Short mmCIF file of C-alpha atoms in Angstrom, two decimals:
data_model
loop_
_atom_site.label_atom_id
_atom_site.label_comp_id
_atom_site.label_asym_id
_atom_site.label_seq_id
_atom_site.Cartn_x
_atom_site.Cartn_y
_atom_site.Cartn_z
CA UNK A 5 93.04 110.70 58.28
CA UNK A 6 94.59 109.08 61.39
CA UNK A 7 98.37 110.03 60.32
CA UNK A 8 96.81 114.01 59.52
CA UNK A 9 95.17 114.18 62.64
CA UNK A 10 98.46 112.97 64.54
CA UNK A 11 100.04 115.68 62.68
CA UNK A 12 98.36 118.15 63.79
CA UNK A 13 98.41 116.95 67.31
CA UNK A 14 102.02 116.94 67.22
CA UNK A 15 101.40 120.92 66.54
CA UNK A 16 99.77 121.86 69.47
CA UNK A 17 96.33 121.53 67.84
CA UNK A 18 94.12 119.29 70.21
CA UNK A 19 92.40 116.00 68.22
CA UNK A 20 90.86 113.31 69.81
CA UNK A 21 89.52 110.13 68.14
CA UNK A 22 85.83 112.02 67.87
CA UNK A 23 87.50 114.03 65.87
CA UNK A 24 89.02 111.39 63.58
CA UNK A 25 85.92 109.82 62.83
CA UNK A 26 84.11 113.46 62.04
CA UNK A 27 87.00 113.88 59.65
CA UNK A 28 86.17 110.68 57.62
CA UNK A 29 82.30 111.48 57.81
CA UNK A 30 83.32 114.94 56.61
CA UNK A 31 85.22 113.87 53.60
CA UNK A 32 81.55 111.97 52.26
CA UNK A 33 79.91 114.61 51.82
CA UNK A 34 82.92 117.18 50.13
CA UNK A 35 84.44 117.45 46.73
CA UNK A 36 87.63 115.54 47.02
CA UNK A 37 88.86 117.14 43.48
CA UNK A 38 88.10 121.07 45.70
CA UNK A 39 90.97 120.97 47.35
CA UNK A 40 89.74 124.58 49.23
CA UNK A 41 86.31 123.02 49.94
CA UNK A 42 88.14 120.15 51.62
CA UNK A 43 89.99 122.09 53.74
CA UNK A 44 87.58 124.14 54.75
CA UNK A 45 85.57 121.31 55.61
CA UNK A 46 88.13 120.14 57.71
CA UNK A 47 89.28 122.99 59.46
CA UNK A 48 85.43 122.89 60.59
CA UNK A 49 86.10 119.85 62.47
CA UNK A 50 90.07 119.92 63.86
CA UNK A 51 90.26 123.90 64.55
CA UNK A 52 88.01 124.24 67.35
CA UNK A 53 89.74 127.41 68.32
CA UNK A 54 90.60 130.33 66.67
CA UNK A 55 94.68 129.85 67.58
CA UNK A 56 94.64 127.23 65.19
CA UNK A 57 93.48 128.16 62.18
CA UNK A 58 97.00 129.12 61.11
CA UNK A 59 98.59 125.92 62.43
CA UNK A 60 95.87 124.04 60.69
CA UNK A 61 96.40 125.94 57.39
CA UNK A 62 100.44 124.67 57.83
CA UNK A 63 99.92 121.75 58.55
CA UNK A 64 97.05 120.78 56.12
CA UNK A 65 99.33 122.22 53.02
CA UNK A 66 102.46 120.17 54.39
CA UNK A 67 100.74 117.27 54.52
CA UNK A 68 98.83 117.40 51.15
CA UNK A 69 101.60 118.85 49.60
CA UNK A 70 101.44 119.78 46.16
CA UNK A 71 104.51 120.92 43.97
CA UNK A 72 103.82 124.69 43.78
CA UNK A 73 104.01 124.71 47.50
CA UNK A 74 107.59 122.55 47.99
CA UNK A 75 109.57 125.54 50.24
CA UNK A 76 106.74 125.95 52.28
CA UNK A 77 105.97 121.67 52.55
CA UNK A 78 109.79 121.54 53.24
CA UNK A 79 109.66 124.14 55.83
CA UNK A 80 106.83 122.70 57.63
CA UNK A 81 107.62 119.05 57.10
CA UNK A 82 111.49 119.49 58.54
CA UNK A 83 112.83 116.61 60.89
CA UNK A 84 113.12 118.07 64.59
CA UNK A 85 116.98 117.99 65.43
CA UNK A 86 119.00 114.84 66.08
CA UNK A 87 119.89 113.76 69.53
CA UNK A 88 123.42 114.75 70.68
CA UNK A 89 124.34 111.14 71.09
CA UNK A 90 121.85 109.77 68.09
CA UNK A 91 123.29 106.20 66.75
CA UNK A 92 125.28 105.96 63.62
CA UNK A 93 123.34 105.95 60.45
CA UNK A 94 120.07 107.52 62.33
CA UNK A 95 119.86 110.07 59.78
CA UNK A 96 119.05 107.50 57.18
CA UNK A 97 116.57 105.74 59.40
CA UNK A 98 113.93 107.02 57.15
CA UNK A 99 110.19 108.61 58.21
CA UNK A 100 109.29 105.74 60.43
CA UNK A 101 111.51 107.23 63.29
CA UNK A 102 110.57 110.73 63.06
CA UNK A 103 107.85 110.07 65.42
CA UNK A 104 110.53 108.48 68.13
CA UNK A 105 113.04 111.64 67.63
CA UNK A 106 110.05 113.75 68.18
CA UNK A 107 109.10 111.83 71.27
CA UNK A 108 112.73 112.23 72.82
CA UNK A 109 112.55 116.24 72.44
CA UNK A 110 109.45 116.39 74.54
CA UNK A 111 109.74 118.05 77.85
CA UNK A 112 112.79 118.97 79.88
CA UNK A 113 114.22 116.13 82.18
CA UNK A 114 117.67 114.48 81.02
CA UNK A 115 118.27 111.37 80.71
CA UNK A 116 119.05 109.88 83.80
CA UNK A 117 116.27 107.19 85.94
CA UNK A 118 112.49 108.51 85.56
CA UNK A 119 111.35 109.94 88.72
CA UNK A 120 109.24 107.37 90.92
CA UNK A 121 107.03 110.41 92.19
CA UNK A 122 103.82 110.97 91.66
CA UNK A 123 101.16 113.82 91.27
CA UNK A 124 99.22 114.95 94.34
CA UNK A 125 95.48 113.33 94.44
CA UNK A 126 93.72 115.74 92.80
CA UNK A 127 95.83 115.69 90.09
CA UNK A 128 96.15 112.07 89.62
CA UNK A 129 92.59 112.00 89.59
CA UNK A 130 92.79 114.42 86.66
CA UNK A 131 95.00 112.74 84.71
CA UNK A 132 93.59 109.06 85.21
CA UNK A 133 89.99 109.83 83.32
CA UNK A 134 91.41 111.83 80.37
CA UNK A 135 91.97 110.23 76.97
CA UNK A 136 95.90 109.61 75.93
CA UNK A 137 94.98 111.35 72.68
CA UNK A 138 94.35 114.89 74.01
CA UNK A 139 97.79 114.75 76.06
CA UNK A 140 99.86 117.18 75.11
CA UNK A 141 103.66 116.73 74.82
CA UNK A 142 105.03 118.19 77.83
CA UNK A 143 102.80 115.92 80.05
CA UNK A 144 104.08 113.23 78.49
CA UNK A 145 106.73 112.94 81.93
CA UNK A 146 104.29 113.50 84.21
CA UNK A 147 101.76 110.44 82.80
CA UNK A 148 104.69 108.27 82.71
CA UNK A 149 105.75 108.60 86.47
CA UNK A 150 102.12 107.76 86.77
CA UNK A 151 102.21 104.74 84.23
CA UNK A 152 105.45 103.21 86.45
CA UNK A 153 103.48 103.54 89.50
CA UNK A 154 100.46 101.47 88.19
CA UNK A 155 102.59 98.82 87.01
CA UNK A 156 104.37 98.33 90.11
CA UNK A 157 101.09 97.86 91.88
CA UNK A 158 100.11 95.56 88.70
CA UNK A 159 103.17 93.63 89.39
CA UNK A 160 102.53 93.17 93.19
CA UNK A 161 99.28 91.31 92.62
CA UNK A 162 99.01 88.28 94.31
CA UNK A 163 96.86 84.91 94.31
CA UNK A 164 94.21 83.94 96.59
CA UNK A 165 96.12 80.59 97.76
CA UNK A 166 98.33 81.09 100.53
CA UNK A 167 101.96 79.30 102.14
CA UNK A 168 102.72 78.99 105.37
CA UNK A 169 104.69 81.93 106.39
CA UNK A 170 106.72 82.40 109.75
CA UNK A 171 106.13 85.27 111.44
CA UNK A 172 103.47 87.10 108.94
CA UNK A 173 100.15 87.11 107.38
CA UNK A 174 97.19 85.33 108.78
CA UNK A 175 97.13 83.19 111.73
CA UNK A 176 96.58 79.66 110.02
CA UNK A 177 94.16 78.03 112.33
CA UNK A 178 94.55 74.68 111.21
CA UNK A 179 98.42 74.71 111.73
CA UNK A 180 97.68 76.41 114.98
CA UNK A 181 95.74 73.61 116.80
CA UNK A 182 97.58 70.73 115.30
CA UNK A 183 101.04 72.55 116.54
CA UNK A 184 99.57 72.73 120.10
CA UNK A 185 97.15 69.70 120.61
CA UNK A 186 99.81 68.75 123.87
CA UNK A 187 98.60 72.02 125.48
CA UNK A 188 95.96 73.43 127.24
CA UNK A 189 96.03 77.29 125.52
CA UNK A 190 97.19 78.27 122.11
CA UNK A 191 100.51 79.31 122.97
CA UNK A 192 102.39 78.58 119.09
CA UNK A 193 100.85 80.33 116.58
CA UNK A 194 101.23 79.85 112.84
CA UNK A 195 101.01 82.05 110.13
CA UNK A 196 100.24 82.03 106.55
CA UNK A 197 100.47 84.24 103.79
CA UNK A 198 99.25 84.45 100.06
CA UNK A 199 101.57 82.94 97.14
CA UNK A 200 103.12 84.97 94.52
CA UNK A 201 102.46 83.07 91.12
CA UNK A 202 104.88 82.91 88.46
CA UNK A 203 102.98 84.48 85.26
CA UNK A 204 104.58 85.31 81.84
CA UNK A 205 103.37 88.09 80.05
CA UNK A 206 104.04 88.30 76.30
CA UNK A 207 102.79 91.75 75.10
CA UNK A 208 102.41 92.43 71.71
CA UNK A 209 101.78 95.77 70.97
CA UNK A 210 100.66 97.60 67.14
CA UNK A 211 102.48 100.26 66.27
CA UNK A 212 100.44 101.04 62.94
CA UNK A 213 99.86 104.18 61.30
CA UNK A 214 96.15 103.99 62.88
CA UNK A 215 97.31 103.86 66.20
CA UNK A 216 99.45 107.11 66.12
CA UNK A 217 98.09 108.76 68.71
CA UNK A 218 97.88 106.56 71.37
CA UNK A 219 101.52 104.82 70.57
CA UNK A 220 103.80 107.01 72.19
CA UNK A 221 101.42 106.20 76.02
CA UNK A 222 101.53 102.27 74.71
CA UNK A 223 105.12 102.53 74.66
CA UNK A 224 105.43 103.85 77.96
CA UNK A 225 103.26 101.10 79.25
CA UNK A 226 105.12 98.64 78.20
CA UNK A 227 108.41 99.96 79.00
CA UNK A 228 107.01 100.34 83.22
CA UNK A 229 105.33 96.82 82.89
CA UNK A 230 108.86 95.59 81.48
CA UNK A 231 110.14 97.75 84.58
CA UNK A 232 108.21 96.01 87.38
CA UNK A 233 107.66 92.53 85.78
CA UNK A 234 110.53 89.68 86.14
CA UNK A 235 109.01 87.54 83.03
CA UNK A 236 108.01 89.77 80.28
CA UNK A 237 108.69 89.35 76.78
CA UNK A 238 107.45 92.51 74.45
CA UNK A 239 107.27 92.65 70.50
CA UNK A 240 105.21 95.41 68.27
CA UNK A 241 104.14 94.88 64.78
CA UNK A 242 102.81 96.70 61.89
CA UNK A 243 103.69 94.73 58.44
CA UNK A 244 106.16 92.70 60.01
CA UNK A 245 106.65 91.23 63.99
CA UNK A 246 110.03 93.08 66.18
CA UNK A 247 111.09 91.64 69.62
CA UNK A 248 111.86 94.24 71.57
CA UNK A 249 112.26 93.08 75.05
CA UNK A 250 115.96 93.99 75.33
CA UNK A 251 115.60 97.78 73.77
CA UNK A 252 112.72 97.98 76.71
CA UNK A 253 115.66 96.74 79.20
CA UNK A 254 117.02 100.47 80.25
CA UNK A 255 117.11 102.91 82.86
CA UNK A 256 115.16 105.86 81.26
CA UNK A 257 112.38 105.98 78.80
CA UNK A 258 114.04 108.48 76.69
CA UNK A 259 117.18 106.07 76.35
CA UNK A 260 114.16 103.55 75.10
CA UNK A 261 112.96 105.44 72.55
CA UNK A 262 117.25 106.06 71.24
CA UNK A 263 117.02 102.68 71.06
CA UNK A 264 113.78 101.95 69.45
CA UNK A 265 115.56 104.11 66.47
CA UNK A 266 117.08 100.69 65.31
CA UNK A 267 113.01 99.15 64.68
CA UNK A 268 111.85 99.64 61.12
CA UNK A 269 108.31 99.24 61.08
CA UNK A 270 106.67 102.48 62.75
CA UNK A 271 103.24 104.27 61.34
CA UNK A 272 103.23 101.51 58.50
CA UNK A 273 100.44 99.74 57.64
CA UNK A 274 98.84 96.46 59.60
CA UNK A 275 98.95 92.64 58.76
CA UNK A 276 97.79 91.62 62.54
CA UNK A 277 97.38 87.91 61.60
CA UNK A 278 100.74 87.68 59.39
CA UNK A 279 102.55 89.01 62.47
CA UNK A 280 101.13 86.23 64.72
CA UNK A 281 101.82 84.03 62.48
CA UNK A 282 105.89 85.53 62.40
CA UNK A 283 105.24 85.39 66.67
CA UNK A 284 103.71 81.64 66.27
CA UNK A 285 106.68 80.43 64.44
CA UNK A 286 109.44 82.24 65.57
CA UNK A 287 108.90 82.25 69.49
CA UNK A 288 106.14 79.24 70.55
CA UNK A 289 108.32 78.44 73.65
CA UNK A 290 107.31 81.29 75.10
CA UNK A 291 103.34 80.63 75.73
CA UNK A 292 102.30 77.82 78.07
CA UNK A 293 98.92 77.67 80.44
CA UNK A 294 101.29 79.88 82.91
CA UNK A 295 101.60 82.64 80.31
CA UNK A 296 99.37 85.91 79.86
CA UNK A 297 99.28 87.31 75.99
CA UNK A 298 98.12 90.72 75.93
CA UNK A 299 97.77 92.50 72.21
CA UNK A 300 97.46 96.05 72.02
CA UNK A 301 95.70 97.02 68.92
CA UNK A 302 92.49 98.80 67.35
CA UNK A 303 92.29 95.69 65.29
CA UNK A 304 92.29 97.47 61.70
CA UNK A 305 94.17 95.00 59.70
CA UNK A 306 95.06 95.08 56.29
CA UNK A 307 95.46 91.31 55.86
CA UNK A 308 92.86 88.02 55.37
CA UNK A 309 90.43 88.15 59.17
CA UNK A 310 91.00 84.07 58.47
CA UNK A 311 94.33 84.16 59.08
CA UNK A 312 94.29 86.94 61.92
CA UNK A 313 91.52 84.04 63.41
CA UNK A 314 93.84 80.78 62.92
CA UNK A 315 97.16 82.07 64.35
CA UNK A 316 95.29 83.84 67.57
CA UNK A 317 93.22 80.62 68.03
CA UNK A 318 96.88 78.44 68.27
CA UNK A 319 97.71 81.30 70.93
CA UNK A 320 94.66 80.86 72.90
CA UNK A 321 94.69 77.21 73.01
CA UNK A 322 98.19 77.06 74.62
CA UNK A 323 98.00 80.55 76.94
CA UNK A 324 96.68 81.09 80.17
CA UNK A 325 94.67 84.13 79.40
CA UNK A 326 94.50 86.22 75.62
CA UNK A 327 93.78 89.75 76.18
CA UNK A 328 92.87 92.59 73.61
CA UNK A 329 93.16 96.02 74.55
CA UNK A 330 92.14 98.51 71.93
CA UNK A 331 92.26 102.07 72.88
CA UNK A 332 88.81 103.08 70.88
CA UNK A 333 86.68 100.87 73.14
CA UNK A 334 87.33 103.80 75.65
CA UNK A 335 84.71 106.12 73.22
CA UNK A 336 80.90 105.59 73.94
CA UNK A 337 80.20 105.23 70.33
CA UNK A 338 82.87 102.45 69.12
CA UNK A 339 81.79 99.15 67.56
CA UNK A 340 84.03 96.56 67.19
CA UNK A 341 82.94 96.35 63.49
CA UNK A 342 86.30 96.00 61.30
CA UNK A 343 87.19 92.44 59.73
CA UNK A 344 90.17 92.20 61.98
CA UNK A 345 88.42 92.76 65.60
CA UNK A 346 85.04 90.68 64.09
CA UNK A 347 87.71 87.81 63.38
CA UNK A 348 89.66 88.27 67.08
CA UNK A 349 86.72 88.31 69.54
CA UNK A 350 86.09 84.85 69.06
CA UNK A 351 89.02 83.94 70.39
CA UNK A 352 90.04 86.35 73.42
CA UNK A 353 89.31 85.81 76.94
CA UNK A 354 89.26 89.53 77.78
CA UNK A 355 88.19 92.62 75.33
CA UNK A 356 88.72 95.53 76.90
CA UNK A 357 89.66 99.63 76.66
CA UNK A 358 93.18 100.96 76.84
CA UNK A 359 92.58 104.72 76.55
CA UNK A 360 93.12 106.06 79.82
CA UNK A 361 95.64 106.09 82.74
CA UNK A 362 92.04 104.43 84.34
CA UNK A 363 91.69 101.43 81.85
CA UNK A 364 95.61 100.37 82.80
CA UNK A 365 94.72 100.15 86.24
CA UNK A 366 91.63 98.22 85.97
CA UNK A 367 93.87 95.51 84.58
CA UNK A 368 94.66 94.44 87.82
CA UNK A 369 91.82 92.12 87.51
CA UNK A 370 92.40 90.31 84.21
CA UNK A 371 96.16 89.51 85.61
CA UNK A 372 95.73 86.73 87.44
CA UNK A 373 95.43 82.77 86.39
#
């Protein structure tokens, strides 16, 4: 239902998770074997407007194709166009990467550095509360000037302890009147200012089939907090674990997702605890009591919860911090309830939304040791 419902979205029709879950309720109580009943119980719940009947009608026979129907599934199903400068062998890639090709073709800009601007305050405002799912395409630009400017200020965060400084910050009183116990008046004043601490953040974000619509904003998070951060190490994971820290290093999001071309595992399934486990074995140099690990998933998980539970628990006992962001903690009516999130909890310091331009900013708080 997930993977339909992104579908559509990517047609202009506008779904939000609500509208996933209504789906799934919707299919309880219909005759799986009507195939006009179920898409008439569907339509109920995804075409809100009249506008998108006929896109739902498309879209619904592309994706439950049957083999009457093949010109019209072809027609509706057809990659978008190749990039002019696509790698070698990207037509073969296979469906994972349709989603990334897609992603490049949104809106207008070229290729060049992302503009550091931002929207006026109104608009920001605007933008911050709104769910990532019911973005449309073309604003995916405009969130992710947005995105870079709430990492920078992420990255700028700085510890309560302070050095002494010479000429800024506070006057440090103590310094002060030891510095001028010889004179009558303080004449040398000292100054102190608050210590930058050096944190590590390892992010490892899902990039399931469930978490389709929210994805393409993760991304973008994690290529600005790759952006603003000196020591950040990335990886995503569906069936299998993928370092990407040096596709993240370039100058423009869209030559990111070019890159990301070359990662096999996109809108697969998800074995959360086998890819810890890969992440455990493959990279345990990389977490120490000075290191953050944030995991961005909705925590539905295909593989054993007590494995998912053993391989976070060695992550927690040698990190700073764990945090779990899940993007359907942002909706009033979400229970962590799946096997995978029931087994996690346990063993995270910090469980909390990442849904909203709102929820990234609020992390300023969790990113500090």
């Amino acid at each position: 239902m997930v993977r339909f419902a992104a579908a559509l979205r990517r047609h202009g029709v506008p779904v939000t998770p609500e509208h996933v879950t209504d789906g799934v309720r919707a299919l309880e109580h219909l005759d799986l074997a009507d195939r006009d009943e179920v898409r008439t119980g569907l339509r109920a719940v995804f075409a809100g407007r009249p506008e998108d009947f006929t896109i739902f009608d498309r879209v619904f026979d592309a994706f439950w194709r049957v083999a009457t129907e093949a010109d019209r599934v072809a027609e509706a199903l057809a990659p978008p166009a190749l990039p002019e400068h696509a790698p070698p062998g990207l037509e073969r890639a296979g469906r994972e990467t349709l989603a990334l090709e897609a992603w490049q073709d949104d809106g207008d800009g070229d290729a060049g550095d992302e503009p550091v601007g931002v929207p006026a305050a109104s608009e920001l405002e605007a933008l911050a509360a709104r769910d990532f799912s019911t973005f449309s395409p073309d604003q995916l630009e405009e969130v992710l000037r947005v995105t870079l400017k709430i990492a920078r200020r992420l990255a700028r965060r700085i510890s309560r302890r302070r050095r002494p400084s010479a000429r800024r910050g506070r006057i440090d009183l103590r310094r002060t009147l030891r510095a001028n116990l010889t004179r009558g008046e303080l004449i040398d004043l000292r100054y102190r200012r608050r210590k930058r601490k050096k944190v590590r953040l390892v992010l490892l974000c899902d990039v399931s089939g469930s978490m389709d619509l929210y994805s393409r904003f993760l991304l973008q998070f994690l290529f600005a907090l790759q952006s603003a951060f000196s020591r950040v190490e990335t990886f995503t994971f569906s069936v299998r674990l993928t370092r990407v820290t040096d596709y993240l290093r370039a100058r423009s999001y869209r030559e990111v997702l070019r890159r990301l071309t070359a990662v096999r595992d996109w809108s697969g399934g998800t074995k959360i605890g086998e890819s810890l486990a890969e992440f455990n074995r493959g990279w345990p140099a990389l977490v120490d009591r000075r290191t953050i690990v944030i995991i961005l998933s909705d925590g539905w998980d295909t593989g054993h919860p007590d494995v998912l539970a053993a391989e976070l628990l060695r992550i927690k006992r040698r990190a700073g911090r764990v945090i779990w962001l899940n993007p359907l903690l942002g909706s009033a009516s979400y229970q962590p309830l799946t096997r995978g999130m029931q087994a996690a909890l346990p063993h995270v310091d910090v469980f909390a939304p990442v849904h909203n331009l709102e929820s990234l900013e609020a992390l300023v708080r969790h990113l500090a040791l």
